[in-house]
Short mmCIF file of C-alpha atoms in Angstrom, two decimals:
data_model
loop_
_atom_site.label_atom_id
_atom_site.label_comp_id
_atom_site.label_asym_id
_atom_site.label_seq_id
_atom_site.Cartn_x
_atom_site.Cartn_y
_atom_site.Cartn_z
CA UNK P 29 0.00 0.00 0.00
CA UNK P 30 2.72 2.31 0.52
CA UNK P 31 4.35 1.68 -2.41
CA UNK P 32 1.00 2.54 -4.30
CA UNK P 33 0.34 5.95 -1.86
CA UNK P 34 4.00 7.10 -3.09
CA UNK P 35 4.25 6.17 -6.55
CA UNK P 36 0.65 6.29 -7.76
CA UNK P 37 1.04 2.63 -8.99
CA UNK P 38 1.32 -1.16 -7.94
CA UNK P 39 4.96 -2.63 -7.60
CA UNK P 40 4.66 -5.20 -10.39
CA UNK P 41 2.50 -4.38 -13.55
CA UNK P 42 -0.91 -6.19 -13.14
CA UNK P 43 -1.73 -6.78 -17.13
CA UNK P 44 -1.99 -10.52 -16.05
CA UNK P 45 -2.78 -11.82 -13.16
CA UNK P 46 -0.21 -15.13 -14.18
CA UNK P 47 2.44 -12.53 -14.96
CA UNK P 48 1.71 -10.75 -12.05
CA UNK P 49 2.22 -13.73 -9.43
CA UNK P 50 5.12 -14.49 -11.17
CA UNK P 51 7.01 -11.41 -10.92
CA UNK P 52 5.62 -11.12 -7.12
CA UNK P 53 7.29 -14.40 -6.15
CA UNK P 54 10.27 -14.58 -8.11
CA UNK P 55 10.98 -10.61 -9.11
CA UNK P 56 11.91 -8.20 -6.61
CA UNK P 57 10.04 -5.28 -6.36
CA UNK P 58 11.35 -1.73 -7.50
CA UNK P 59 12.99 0.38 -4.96
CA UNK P 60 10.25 3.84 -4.88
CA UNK P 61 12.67 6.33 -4.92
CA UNK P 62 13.89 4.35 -8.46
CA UNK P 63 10.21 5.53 -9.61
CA UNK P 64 9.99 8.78 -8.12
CA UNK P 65 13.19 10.11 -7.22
CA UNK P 66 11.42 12.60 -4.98
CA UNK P 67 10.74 9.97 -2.33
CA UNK P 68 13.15 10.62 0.34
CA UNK P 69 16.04 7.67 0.83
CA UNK P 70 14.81 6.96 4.03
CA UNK P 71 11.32 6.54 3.12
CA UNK P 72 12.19 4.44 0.21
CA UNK P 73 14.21 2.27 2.50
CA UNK P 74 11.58 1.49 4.78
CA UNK P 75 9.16 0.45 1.75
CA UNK P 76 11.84 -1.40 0.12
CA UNK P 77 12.34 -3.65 3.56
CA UNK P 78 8.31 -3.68 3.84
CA UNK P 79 8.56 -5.78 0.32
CA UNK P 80 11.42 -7.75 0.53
CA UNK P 81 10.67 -11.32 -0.38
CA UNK P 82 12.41 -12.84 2.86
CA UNK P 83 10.07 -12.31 5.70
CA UNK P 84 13.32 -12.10 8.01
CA UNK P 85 14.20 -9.59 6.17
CA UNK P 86 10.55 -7.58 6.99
CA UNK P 87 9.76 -5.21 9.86
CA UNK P 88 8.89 -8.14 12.67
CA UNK P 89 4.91 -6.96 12.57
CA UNK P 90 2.77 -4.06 10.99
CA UNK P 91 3.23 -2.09 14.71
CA UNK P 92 7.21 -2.70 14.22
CA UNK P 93 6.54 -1.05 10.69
CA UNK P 94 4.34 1.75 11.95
CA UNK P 95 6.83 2.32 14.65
CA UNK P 96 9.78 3.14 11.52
CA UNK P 97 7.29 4.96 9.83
CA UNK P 98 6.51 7.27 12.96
CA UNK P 99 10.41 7.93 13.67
CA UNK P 100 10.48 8.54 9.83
CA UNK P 101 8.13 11.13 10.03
CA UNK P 102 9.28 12.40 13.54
CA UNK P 103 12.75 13.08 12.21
CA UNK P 104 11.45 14.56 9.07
CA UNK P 105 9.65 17.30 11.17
CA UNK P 106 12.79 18.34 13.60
CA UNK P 107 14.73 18.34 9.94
CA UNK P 108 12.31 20.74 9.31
CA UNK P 109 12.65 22.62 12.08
CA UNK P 110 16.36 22.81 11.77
CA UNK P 111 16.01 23.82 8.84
CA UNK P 112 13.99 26.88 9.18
CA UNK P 113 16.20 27.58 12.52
CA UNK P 114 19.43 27.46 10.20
CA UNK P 115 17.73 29.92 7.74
CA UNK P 116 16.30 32.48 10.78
CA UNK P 117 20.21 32.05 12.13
CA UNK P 118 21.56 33.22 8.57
CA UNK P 119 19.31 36.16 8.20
CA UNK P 120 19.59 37.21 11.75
CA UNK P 121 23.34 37.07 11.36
CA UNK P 122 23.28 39.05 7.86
CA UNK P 123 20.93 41.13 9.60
CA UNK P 124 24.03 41.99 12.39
CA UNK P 125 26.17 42.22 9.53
CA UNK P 126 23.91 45.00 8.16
CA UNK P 127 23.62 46.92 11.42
CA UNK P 128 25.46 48.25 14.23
CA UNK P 129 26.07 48.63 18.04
CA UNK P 130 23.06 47.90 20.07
CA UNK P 131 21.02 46.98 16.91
CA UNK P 132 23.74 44.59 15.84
CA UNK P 133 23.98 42.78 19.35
CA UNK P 134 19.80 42.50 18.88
CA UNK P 135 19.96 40.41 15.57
CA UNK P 136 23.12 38.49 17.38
CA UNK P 137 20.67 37.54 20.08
CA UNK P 138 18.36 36.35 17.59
CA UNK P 139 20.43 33.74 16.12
CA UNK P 140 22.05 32.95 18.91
CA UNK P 141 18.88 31.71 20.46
CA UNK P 142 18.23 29.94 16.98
CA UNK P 143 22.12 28.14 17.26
CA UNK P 144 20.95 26.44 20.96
CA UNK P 145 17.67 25.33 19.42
CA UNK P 146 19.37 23.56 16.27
CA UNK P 147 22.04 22.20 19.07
CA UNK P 148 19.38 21.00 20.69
CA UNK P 149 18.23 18.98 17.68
CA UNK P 150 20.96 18.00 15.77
CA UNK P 151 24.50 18.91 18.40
CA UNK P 152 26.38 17.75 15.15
CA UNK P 153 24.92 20.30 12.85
CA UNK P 154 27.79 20.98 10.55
CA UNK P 155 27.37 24.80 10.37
CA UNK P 156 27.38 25.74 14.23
CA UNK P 157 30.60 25.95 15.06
CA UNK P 158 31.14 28.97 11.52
CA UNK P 159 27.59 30.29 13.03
CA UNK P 160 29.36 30.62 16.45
CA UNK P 161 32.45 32.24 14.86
CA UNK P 162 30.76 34.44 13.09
CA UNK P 163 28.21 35.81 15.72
CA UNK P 164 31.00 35.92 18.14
CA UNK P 165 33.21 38.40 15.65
CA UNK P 166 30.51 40.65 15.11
CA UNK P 167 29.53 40.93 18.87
CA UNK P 168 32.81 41.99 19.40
CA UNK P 169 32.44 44.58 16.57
CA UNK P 170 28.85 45.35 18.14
CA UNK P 171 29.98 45.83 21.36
CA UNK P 172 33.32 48.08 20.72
CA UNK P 173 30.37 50.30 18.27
CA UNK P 174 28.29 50.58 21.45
CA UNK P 175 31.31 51.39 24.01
CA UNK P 176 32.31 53.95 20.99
CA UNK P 177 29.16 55.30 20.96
CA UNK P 178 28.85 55.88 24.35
CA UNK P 179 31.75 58.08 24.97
CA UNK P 180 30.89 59.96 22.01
CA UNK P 181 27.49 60.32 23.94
CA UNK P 182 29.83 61.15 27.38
CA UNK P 183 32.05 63.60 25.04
CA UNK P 184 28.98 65.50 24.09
CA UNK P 185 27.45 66.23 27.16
CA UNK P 186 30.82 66.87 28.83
CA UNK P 187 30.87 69.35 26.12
CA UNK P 188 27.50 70.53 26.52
CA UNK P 189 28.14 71.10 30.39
CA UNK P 190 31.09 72.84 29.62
CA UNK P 191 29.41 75.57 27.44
CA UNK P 192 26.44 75.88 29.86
CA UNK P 193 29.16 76.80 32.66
CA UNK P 194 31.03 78.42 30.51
CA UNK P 195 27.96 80.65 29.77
CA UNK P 196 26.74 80.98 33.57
CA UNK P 197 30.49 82.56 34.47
CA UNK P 198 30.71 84.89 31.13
CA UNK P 199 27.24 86.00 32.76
CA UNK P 200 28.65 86.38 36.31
CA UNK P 201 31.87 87.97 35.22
CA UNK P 202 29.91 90.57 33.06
CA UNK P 203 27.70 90.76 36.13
CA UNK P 204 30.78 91.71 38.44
CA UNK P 205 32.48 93.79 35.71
CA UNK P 206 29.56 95.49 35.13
CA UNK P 207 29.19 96.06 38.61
CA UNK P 208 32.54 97.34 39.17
CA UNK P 209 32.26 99.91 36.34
CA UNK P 210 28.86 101.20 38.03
CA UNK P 211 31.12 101.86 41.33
CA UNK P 212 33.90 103.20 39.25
CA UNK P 213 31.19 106.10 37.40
CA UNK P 214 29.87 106.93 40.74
CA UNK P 215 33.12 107.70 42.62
CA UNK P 216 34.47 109.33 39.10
CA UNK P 217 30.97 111.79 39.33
CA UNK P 218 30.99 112.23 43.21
#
């Protein structure tokens, strides 16, 4: 039946029901991924030992076969997943790449949390430990940008302060020299 679901078709041609018994006990049956080359190895694997000839060589009971088929299908969907971490990872870490200082260290967080949920999956992934590399080089850049930016930020308003007291004792000294020069005129005229 699987073989049928993924090809659309019957192992062995059924023009004659004499040919057909014939090829079904003497012929083995095509591999699926030999008729659609879609069907994923593993998948064609478990079909292929589903219809081998041998029953040794068969999954030990339809709930041994339905167990396969459930892993099957469980690792498909954490491939999935994995795969749509490692493609959130790359376009958070072009995204860093893109940007800098505290914008930079956001998208960094981003696939850094997407990194421990692959390792989490697949600790082997191939492409973790360049990820790693990568997100750790432009942290650093990220964070010397923010530290930068910063004492700019400290320069300016030490700068700022500095004209705003520099203004209060202009005013106070042309306050006092003002002053003075009002004494001076009144002692000159008395």
């Amino acid at each position: 039946i699987l073989f049928e679901i993924l090809t659309g078709r019957l192992p062995f041609p059924t023009d004659g029901t004499e040919h057909y018994f014939s090829l079904l006990y003497s012929g083995d049956a095509p591999r699926v991924d030999e008729v659609d080359p879609r069907v994923p190895a593993d998948l064609a694997n478990l079909c292929a030992d589903s219809l081998q000839r041998d029953a040794a060589a068969r999954p030990e009971s339809v709930k041994a076969f339905a167990r396969s088929l459930r892993a099957w299908q469980q690792a498909r969907v954490i491939e999935s997943e994995v795969e749509r971490l490692a493609r959130g990872v790359e376009e958070s870490l072009a995204g860093a790449e893109e940007q800098t200082g505290s914008r930079r260290l956001q998208q960094l967080d981003r696939a850094m949390a997407g990194i421990v949920q692959i390792e989490e999956h697949r600790p082997e992934h191939a492409a973790i430990r360049k990820w790693r590399a990568r997100a750790d080089m432009l942290r650093d850049r990220g964070i010397r940008e923010q530290v930068q930016a910063s004492t700019r930020r400290a320069w300016i308003r030490a700068g700022a302060i500095l004209l705003a007291l520099l203004a209060v004792v202009g005013f106070v000294v042309a306050g006092v020299v003002e002053s003075k020069r009002t004494e001076v005129r009144e002692a000159l005229s008395d």
